[in-house]
PDB file of C-alpha atoms in Angstrom:
ATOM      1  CA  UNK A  24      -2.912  12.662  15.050  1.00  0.00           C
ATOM      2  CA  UNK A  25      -1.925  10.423  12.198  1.00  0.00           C
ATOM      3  CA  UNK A  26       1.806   8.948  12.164  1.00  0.00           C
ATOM      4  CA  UNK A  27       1.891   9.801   8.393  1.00  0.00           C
ATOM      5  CA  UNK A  28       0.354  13.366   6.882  1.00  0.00           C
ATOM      6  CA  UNK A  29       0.008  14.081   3.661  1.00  0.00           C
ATOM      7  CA  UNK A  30      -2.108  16.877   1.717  1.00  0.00           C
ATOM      8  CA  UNK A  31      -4.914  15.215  -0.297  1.00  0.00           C
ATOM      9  CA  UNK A  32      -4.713  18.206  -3.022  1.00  0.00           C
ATOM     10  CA  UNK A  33      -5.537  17.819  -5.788  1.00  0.00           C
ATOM     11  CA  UNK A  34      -2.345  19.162  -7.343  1.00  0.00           C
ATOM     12  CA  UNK A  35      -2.742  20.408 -10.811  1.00  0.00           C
ATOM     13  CA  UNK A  36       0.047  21.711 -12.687  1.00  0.00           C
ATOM     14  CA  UNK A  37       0.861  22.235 -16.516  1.00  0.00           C
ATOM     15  CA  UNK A  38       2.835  19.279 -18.661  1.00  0.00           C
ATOM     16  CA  UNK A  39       6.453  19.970 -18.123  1.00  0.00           C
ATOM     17  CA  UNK A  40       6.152  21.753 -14.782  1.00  0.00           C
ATOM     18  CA  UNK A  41       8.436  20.531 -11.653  1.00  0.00           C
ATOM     19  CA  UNK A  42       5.919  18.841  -9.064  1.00  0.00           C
ATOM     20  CA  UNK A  43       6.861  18.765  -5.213  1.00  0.00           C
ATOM     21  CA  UNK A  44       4.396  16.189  -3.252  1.00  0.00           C
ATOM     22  CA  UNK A  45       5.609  15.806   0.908  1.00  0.00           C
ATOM     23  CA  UNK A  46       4.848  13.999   3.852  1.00  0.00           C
ATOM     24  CA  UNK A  47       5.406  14.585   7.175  1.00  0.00           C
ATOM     25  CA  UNK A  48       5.683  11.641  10.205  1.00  0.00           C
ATOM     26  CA  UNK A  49       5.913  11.709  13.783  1.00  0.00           C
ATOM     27  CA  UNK A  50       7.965   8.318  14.701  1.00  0.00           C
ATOM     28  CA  UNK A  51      11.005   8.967  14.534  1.00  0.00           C
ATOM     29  CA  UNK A  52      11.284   4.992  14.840  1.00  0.00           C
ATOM     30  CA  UNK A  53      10.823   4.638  10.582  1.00  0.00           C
ATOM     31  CA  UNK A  54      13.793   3.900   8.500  1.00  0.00           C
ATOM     32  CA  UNK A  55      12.484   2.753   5.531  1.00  0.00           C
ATOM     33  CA  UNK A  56      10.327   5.155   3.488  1.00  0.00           C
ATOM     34  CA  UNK A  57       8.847   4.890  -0.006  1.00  0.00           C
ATOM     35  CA  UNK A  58       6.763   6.566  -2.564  1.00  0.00           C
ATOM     36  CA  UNK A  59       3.777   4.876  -4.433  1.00  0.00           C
ATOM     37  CA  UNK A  60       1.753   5.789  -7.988  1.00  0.00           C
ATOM     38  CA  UNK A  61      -1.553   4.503  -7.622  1.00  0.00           C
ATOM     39  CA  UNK A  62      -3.777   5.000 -10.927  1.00  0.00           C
ATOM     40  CA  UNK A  63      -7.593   5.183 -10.911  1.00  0.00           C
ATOM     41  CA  UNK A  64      -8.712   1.403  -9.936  1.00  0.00           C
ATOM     42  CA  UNK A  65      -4.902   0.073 -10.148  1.00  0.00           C
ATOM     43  CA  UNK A  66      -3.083  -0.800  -6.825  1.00  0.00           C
ATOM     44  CA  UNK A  67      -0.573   0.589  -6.047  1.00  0.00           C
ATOM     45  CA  UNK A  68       2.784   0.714  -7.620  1.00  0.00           C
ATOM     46  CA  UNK A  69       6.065   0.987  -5.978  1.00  0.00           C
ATOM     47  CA  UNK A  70       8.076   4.198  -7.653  1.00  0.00           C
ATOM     48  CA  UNK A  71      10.873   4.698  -5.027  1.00  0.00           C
ATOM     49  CA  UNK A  72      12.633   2.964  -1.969  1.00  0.00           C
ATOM     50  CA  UNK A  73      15.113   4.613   0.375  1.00  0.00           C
ATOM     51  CA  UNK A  74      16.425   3.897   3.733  1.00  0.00           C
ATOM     52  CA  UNK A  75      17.355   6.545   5.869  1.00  0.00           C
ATOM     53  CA  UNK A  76      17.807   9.964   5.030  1.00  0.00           C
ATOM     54  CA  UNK A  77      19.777  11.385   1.806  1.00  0.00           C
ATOM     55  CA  UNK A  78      18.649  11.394  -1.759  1.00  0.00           C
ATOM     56  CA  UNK A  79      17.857   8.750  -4.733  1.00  0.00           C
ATOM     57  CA  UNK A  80      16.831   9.747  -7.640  1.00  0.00           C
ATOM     58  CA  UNK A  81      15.626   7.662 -10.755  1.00  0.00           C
ATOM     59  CA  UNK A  82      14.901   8.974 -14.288  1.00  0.00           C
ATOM     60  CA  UNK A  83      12.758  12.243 -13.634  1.00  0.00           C
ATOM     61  CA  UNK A  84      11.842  11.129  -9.803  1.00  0.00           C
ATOM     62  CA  UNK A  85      13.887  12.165  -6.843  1.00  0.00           C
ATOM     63  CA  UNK A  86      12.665  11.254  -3.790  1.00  0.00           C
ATOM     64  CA  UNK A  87      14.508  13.386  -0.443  1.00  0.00           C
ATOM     65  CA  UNK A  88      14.395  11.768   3.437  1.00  0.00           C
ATOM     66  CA  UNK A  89      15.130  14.688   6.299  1.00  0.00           C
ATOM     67  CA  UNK A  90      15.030  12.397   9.213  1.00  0.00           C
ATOM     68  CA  UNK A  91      15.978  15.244  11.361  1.00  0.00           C
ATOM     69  CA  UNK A  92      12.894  17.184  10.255  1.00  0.00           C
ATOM     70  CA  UNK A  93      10.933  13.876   9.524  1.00  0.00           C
ATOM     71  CA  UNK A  94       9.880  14.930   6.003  1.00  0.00           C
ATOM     72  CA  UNK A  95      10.159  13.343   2.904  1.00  0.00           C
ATOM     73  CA  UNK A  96       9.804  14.693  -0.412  1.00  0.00           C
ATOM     74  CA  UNK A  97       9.094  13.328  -3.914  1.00  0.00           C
ATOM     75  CA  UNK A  98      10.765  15.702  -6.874  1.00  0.00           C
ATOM     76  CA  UNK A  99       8.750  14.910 -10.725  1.00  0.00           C
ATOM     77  CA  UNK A 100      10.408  17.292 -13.179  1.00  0.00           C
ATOM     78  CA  UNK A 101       9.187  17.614 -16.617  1.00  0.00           C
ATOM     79  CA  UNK A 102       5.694  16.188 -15.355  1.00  0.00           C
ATOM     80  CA  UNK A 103       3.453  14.808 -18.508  1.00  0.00           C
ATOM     81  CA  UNK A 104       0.202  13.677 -18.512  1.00  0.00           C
ATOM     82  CA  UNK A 105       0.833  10.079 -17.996  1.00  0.00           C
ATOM     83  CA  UNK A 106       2.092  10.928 -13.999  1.00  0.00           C
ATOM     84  CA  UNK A 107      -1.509  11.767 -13.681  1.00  0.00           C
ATOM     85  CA  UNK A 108      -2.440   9.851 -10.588  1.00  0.00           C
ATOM     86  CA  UNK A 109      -2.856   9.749  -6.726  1.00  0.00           C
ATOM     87  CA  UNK A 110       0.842   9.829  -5.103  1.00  0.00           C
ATOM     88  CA  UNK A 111       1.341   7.464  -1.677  1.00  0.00           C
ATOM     89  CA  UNK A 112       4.138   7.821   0.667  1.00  0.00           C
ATOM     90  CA  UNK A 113       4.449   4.732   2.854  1.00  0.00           C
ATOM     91  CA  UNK A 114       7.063   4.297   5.483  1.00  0.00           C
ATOM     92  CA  UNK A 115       7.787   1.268   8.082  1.00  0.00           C
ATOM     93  CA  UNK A 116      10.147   0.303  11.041  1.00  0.00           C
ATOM     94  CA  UNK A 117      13.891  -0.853  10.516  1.00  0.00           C
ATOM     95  CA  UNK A 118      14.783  -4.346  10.948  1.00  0.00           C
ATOM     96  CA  UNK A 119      11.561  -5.389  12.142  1.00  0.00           C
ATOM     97  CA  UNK A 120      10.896  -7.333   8.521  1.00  0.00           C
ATOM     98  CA  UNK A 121       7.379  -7.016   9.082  1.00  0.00           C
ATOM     99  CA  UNK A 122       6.544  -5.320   5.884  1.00  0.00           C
ATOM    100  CA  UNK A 123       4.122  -3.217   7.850  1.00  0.00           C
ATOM    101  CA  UNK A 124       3.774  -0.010   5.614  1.00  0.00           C
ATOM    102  CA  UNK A 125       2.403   2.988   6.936  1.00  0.00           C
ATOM    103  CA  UNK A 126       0.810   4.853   4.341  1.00  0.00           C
ATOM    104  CA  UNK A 127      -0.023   8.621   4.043  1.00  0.00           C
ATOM    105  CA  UNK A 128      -3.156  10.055   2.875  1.00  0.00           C
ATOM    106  CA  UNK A 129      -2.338  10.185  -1.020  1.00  0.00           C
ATOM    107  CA  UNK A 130      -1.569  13.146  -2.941  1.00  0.00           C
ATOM    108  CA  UNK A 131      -3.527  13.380  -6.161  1.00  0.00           C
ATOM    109  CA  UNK A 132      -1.816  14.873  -8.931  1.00  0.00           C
ATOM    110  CA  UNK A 133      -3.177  15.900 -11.983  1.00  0.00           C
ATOM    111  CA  UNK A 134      -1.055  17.367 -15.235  1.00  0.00           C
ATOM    112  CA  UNK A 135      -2.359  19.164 -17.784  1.00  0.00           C
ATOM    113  CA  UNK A 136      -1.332  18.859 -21.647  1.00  0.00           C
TER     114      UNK A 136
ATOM    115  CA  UNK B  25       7.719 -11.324 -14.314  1.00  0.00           C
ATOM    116  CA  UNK B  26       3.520 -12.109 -13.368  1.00  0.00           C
ATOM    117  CA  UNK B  27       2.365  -9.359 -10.916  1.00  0.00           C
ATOM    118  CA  UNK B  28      -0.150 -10.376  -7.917  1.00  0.00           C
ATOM    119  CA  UNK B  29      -3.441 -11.447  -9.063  1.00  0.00           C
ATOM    120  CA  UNK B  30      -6.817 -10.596  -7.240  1.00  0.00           C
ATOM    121  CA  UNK B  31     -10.342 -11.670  -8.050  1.00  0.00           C
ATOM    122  CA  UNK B  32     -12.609 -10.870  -8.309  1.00  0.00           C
ATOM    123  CA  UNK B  33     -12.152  -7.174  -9.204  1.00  0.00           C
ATOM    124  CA  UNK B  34     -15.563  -6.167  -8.224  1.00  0.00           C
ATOM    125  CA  UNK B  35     -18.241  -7.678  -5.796  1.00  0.00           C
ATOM    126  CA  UNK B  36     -21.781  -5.826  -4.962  1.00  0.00           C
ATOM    127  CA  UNK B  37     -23.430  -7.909  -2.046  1.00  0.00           C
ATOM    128  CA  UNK B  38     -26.189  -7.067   0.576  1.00  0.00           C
ATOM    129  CA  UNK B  39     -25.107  -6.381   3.904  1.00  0.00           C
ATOM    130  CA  UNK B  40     -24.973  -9.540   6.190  1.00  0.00           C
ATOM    131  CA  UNK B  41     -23.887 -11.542   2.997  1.00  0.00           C
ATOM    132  CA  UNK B  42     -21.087 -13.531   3.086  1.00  0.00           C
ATOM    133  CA  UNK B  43     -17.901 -12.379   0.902  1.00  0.00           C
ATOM    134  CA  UNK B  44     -14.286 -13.966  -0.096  1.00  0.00           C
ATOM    135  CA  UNK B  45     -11.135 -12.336  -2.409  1.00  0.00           C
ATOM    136  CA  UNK B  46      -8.721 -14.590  -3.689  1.00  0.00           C
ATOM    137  CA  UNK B  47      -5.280 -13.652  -3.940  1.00  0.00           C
ATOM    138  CA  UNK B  48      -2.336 -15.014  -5.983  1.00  0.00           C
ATOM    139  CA  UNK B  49       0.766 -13.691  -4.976  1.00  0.00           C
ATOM    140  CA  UNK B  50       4.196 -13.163  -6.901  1.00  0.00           C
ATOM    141  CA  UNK B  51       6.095 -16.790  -7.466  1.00  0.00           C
ATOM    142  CA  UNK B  52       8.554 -17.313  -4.840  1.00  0.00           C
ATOM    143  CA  UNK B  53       7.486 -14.606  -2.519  1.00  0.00           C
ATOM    144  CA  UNK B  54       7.458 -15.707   1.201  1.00  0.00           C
ATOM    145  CA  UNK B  55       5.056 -13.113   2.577  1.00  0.00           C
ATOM    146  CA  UNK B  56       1.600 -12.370   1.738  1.00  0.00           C
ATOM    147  CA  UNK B  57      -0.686  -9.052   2.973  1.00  0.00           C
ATOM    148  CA  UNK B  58      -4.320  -7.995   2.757  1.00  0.00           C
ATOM    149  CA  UNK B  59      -4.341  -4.550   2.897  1.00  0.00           C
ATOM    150  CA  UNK B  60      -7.716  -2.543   2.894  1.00  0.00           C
ATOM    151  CA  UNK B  61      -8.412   1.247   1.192  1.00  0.00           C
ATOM    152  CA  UNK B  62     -10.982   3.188   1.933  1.00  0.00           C
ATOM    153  CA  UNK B  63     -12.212   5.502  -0.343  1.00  0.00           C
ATOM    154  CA  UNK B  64      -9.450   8.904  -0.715  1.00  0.00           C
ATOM    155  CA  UNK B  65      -7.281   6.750   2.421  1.00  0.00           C
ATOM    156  CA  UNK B  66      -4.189   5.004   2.173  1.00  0.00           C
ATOM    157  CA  UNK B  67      -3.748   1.576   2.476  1.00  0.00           C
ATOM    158  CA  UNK B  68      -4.285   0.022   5.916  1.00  0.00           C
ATOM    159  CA  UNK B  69      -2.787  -3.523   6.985  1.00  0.00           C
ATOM    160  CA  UNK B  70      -5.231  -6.086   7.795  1.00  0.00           C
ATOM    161  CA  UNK B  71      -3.105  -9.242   7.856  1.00  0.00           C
ATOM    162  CA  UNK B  72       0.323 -10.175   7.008  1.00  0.00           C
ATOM    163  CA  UNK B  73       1.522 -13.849   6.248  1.00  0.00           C
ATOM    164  CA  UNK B  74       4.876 -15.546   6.511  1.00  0.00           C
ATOM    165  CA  UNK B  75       4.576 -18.721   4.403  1.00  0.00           C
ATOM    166  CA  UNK B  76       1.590 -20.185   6.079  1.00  0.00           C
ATOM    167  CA  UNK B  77       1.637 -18.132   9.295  1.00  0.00           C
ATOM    168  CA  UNK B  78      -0.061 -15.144  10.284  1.00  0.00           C
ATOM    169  CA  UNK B  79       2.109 -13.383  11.898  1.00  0.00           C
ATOM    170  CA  UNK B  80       0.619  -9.793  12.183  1.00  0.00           C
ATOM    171  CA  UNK B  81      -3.191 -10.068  12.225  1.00  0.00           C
ATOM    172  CA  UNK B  82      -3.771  -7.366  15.077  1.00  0.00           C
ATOM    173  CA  UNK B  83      -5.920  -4.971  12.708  1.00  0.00           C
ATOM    174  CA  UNK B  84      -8.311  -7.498  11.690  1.00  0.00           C
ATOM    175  CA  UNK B  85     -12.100  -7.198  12.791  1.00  0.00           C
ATOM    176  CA  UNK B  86     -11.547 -11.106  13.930  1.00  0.00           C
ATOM    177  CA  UNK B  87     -15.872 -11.094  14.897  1.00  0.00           C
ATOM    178  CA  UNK B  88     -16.665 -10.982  11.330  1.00  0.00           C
ATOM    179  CA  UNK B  89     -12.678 -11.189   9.102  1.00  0.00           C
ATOM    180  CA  UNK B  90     -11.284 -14.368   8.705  1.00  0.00           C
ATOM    181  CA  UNK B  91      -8.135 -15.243   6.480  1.00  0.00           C
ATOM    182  CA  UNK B  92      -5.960 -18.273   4.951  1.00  0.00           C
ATOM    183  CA  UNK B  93      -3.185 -19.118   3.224  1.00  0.00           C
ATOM    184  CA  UNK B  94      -2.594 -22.822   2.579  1.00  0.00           C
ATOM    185  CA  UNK B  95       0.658 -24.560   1.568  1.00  0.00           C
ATOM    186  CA  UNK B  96       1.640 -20.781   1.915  1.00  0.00           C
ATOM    187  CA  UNK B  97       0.893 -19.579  -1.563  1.00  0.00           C
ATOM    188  CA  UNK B  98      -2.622 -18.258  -2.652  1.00  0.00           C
ATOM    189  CA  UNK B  99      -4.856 -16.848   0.360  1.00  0.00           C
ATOM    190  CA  UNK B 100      -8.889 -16.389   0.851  1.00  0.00           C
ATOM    191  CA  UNK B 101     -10.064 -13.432   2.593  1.00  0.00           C
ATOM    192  CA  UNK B 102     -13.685 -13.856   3.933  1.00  0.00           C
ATOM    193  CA  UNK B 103     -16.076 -11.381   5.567  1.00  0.00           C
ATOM    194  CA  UNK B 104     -19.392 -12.694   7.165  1.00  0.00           C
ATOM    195  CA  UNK B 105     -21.557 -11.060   7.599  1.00  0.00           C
ATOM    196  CA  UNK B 106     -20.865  -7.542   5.674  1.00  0.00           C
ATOM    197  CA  UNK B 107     -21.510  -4.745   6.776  1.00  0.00           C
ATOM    198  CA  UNK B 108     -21.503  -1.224   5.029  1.00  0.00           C
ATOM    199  CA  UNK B 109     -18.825  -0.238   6.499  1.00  0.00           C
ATOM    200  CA  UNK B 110     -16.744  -2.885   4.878  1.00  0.00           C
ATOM    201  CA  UNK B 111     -17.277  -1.028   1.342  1.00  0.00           C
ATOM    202  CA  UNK B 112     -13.782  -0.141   0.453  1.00  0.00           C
ATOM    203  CA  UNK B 113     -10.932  -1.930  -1.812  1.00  0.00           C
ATOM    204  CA  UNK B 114      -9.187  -5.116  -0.777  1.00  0.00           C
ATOM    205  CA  UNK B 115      -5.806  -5.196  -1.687  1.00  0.00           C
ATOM    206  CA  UNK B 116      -3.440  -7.576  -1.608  1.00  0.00           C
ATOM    207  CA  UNK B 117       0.848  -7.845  -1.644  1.00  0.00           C
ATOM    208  CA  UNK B 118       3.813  -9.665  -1.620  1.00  0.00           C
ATOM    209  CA  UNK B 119       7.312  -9.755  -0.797  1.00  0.00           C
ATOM    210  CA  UNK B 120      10.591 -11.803  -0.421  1.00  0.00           C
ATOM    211  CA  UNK B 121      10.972 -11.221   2.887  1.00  0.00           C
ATOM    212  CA  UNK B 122      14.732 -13.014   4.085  1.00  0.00           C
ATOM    213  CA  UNK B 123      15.274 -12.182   7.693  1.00  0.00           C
ATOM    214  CA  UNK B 124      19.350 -13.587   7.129  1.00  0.00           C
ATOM    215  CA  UNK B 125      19.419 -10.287   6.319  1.00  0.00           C
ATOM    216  CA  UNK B 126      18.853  -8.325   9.792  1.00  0.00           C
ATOM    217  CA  UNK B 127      18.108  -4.549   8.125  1.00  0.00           C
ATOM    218  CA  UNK B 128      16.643  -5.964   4.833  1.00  0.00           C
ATOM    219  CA  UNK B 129      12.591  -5.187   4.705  1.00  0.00           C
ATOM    220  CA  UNK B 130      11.723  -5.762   0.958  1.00  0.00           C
ATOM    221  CA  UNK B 131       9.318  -3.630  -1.100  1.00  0.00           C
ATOM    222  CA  UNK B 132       5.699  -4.789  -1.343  1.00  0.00           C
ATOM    223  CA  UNK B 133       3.778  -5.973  -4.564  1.00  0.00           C
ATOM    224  CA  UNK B 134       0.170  -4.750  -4.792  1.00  0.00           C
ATOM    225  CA  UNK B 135      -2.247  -6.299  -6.593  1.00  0.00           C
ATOM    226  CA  UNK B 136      -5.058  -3.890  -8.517  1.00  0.00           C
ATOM    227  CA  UNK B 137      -7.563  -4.898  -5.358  1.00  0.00           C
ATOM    228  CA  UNK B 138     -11.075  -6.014  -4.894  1.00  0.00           C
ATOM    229  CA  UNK B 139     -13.228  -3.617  -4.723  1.00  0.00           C
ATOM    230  CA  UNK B 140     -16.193  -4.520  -2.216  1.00  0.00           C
ATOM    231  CA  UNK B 141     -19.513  -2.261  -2.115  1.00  0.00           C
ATOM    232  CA  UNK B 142     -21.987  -3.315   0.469  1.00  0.00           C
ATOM    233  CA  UNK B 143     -25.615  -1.952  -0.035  1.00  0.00           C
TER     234      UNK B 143
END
């Protein structure tokens, strides 16, 4: 089994529609937890960083930690075109400072004009 | 703000060839990463730098992976020989990583990746 699960989709939705992408982990030891957009032969890009659980949101993104259930969540409302892309959740271990990122699957997302 | 920079961005070679990626990380950050993608995977660490030290190199195939990073700035990955299995993308990242700080674990910098195809 896989510390970090993630559905591979494809997701496709219609522009404007509220997308829901999750991951599920099974150490309970990660604290730090983020969400990636990686576009066709890009790297990826860092879109959200939260420690702990709890909420952050940023523009149309919201990105949810349930430590208790260990699931995180990334919220796009109003989805265009341009979020078109494969998502990444990556998590790692507190106060370690190793920058060792777990990553999940990818979730690739595509929205439809 | 200059992002990391990879090279090259593509690379065909026979397998048992020899192969290096170049990476140039962000200015001023301490810690450099290879990371490798296989094709529909997430990332997976291959070797993670502090400054000139490699601190974390316990998922690299040391037989035939070899790494470098000299006056702890730019860093050479090398693979010899190839093998197919080897086809994927090479990424690389950076971070400021100040360990003052006991609960502060920075947010990596990718690169946009080498990618490798062994025929």
């Amino acid at each position: 089994q896989k510390e970090v699960e993630q559905d591979p989709g494809p997701l496709s939705v219609p522009e404007g529609a509220i997308v829901s992408l999750n991951c599920t982990y099974s150490n309970s030891a990660f604290q730090y937890f983020m969400w990636y957009r990686q576009y066709s032969r890009k790297g990826p890009e860092l879109l959200m960083y939260t420690y702990s659980s709890g909420n952050k949101e940023d523009g149309r993104f919201t990105a949810q930690v349930d430590k208790s259930s260990k699931y995180i969540s990334l919220f796009i409302r109003d989805s265009q075109p341009s979020d078109s892309a494969t998502y990444l959740c990556a998590m790692s271990y507190a106060s370690s400072n190793t920058g060792k990122l777990i990553f999940g699957q990818g979730t690739t997302l595509q929205v439809k004009p | 703000e200059a992002g990391v920079v990879q090279s090259p961005r593509y690379k065909i070679i026979e397998k048992k060839q020899p192969v290096a990626f170049w990476c140039n990380p962000i200015s001023g950050h301490n810690t450099l990463y290879w990371y490798r993608q296989n094709l529909g995977q997430g990332p997976e660490l291959l070797i993670r730098y502090e400054n000139e030290e490699a601190v974390d190199d316990s998922q690299l195939p040391k037989d035939r992976f070899s790494a470098e990073r000299l006056k702890g700035v730019d860093s050479t990955l090398k693979i010899q020989p190839a093998e197919l299995g080897d086809s994927a993308v090479y990424l690389c990242a950076s971070s400021l990583v100040v360990r003052s700080v006991a609960s502060y674990n920075s947010p990596l910098h990718f690169g946009n990746g080498t990618r490798l195809t062994v025929t």
